[in-house]
Short mmCIF file of C-alpha atoms in Angstrom, two decimals:
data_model
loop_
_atom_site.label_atom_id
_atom_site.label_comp_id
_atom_site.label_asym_id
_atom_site.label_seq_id
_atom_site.Cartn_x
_atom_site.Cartn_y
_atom_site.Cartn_z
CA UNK A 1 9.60 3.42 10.33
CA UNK A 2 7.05 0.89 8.61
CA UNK A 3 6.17 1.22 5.36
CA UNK A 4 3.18 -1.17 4.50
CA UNK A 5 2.84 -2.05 1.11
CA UNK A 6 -0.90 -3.44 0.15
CA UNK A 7 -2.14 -4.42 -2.98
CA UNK A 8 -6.00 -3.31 -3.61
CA UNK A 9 -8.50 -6.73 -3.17
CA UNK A 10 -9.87 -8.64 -6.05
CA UNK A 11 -11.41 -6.05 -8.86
CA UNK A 12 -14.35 -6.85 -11.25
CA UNK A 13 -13.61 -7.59 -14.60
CA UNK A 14 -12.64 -4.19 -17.08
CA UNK A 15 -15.36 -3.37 -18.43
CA UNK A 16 -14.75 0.20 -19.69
CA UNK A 17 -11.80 1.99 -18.14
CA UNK A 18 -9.53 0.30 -15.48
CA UNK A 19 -10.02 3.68 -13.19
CA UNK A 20 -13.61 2.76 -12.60
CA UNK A 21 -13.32 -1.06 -11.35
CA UNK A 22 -14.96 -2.07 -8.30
CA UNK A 23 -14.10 -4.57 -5.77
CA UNK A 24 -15.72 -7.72 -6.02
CA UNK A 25 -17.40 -9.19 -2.98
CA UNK A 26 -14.29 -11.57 -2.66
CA UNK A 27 -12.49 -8.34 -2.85
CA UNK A 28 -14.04 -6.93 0.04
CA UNK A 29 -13.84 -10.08 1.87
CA UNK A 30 -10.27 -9.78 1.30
CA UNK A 31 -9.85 -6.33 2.38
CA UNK A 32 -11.63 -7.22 5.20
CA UNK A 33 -9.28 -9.95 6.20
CA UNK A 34 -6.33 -7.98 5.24
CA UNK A 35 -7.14 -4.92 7.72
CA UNK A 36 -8.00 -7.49 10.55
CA UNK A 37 -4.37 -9.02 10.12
CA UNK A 38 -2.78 -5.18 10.05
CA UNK A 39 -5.22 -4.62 13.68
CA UNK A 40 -3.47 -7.48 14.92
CA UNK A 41 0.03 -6.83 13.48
CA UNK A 42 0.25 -3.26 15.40
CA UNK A 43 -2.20 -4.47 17.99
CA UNK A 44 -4.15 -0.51 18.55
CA UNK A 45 -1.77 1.04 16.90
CA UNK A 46 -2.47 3.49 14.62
CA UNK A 47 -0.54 4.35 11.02
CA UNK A 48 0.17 7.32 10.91
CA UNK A 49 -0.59 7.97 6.81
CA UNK A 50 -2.80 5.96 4.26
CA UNK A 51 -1.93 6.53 1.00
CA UNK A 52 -3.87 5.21 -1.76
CA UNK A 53 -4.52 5.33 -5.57
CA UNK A 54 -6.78 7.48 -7.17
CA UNK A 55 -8.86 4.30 -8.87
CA UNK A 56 -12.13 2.77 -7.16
CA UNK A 57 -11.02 0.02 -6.00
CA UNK A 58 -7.87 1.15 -4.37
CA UNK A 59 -9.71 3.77 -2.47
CA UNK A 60 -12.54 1.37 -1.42
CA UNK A 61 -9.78 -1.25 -0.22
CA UNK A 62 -8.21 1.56 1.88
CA UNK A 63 -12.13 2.53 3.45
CA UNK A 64 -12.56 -0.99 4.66
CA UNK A 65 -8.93 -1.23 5.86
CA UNK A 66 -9.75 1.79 8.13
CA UNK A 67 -12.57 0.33 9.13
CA UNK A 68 -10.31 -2.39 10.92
CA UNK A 69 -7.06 0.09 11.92
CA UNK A 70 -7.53 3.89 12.13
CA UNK A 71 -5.44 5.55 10.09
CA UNK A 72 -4.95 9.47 11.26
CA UNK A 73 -4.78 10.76 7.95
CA UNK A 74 -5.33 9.62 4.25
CA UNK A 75 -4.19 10.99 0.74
CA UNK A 76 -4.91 9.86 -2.97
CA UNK A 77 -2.06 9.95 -4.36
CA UNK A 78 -2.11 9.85 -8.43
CA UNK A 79 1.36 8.89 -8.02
CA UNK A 80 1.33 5.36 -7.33
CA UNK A 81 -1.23 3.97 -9.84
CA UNK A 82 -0.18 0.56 -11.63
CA UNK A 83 2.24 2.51 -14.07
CA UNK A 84 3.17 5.17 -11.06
CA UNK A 85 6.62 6.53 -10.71
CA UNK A 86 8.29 4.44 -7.56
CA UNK A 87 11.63 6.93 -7.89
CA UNK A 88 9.10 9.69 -7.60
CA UNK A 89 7.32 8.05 -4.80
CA UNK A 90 10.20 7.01 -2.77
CA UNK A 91 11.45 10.58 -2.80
CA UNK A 92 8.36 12.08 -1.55
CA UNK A 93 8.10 9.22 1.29
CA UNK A 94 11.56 10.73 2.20
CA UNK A 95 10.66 14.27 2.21
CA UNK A 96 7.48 13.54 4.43
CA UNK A 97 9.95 11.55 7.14
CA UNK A 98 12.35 14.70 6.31
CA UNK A 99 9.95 17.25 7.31
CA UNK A 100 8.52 14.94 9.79
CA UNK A 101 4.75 14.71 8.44
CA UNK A 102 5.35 10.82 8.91
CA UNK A 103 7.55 9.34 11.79
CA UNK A 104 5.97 5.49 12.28
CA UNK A 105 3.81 3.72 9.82
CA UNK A 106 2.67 4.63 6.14
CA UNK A 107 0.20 2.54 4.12
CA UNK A 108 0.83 2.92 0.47
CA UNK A 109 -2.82 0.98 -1.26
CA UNK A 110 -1.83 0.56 -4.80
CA UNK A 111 -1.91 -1.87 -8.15
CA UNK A 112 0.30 -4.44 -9.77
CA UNK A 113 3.22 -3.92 -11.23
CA UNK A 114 3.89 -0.79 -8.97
CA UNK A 115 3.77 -2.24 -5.61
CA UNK A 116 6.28 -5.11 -6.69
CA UNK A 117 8.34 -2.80 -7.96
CA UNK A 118 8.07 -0.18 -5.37
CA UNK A 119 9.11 -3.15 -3.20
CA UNK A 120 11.80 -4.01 -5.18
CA UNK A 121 12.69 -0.01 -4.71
CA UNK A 122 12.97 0.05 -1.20
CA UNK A 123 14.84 -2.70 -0.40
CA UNK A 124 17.22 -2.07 -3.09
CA UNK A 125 16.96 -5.76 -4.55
CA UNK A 126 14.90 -6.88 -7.16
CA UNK A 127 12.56 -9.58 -6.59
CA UNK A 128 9.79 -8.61 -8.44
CA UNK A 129 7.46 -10.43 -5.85
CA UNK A 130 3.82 -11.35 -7.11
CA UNK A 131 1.22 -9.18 -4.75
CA UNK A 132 -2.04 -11.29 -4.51
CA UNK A 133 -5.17 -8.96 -4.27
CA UNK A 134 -4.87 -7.81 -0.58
CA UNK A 135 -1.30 -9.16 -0.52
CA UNK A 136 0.35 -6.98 2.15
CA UNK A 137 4.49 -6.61 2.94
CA UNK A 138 6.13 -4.58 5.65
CA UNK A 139 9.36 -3.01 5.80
CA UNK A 140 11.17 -1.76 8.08
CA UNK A 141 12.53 1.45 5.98
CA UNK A 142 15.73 3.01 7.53
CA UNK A 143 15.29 6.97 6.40
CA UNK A 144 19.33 7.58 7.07
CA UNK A 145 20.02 5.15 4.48
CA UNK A 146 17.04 5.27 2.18
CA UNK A 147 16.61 1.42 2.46
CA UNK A 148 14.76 -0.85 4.19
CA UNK A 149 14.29 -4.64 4.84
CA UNK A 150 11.38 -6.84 5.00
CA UNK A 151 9.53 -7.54 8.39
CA UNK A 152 6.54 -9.67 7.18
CA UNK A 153 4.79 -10.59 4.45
CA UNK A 154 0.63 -11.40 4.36
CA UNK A 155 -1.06 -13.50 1.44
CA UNK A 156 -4.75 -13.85 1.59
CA UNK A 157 -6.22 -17.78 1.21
#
């Protein structure tokens, strides 16, 4: 099981409530670039579930992501915002593999801090790696033992 973990691309400036940022043209340059490298990475494979936050530019990251890989289904999720719960999260990844709503590849599209330490989560070490905007890292997440390793790791230029 892969469970891609993407930070949102580069946001405008807050201007009156972090919900409500857009991406930047950068941003959806990067987004772009991002979902070309996951096209190539499963090379016409599909994931499975997109998962995404409930803020603009989160959402609008995942819509030109899917524009580059389809992605069969896709939820907001107000879960994994940048001050989400990742205990919370991690659980319900496991009861979707559980109940077998999810069986190859998730996307989770999400903010700083969370994604690091969602990472951090999953792997069961803490690294607290940076995520550039449109950073992406995969892991290969083993549901028998809740854990999962690294595969690859993609930083825009």
């Amino acid at each position: 099981m892969h469970i891609i973990i993407m930070r949102h691309g580069d946001a405008e400036p807050l201007k009156y409530d972090d919900r409500s940022r857009e991406l930047t043209y950068f941003g959806q340059e990067q987004a772009a670039t991002a979902g070309a490298w996951l096209s190539k990475h499963y090379q016409g494979n599909k994931i499975e579930l997109g998962m995404m936050s409930p803020y603009i530019r989160a959402r609008q990251t995942m819509e030109i992501v899917s524009q580059k890989i389809d992605i069969m289904h896709q939820r907001v999720s107000t879960d994994i915002t940048p001050e989400g719960n990742i205990w919370l999260t991690h659980d319900y990844i496991d009861y979707l593999l559980e109940e077998k709503k999810v069986s190859n590849s998730l996307l989770l599209v999400s903010h700083m801090p969370f994604v690091s330490y969602f990472l951090d989560e999953l792997i069961g070490e803490q690294h607290s790696l940076f995520f550039d905007t449109s950073s992406i890292v995969v892991v290969d997440y083993q549901p028998d033992t809740h854990s999962g390793k690294v595969l690859e790791v993609y930083h825009p230029l």
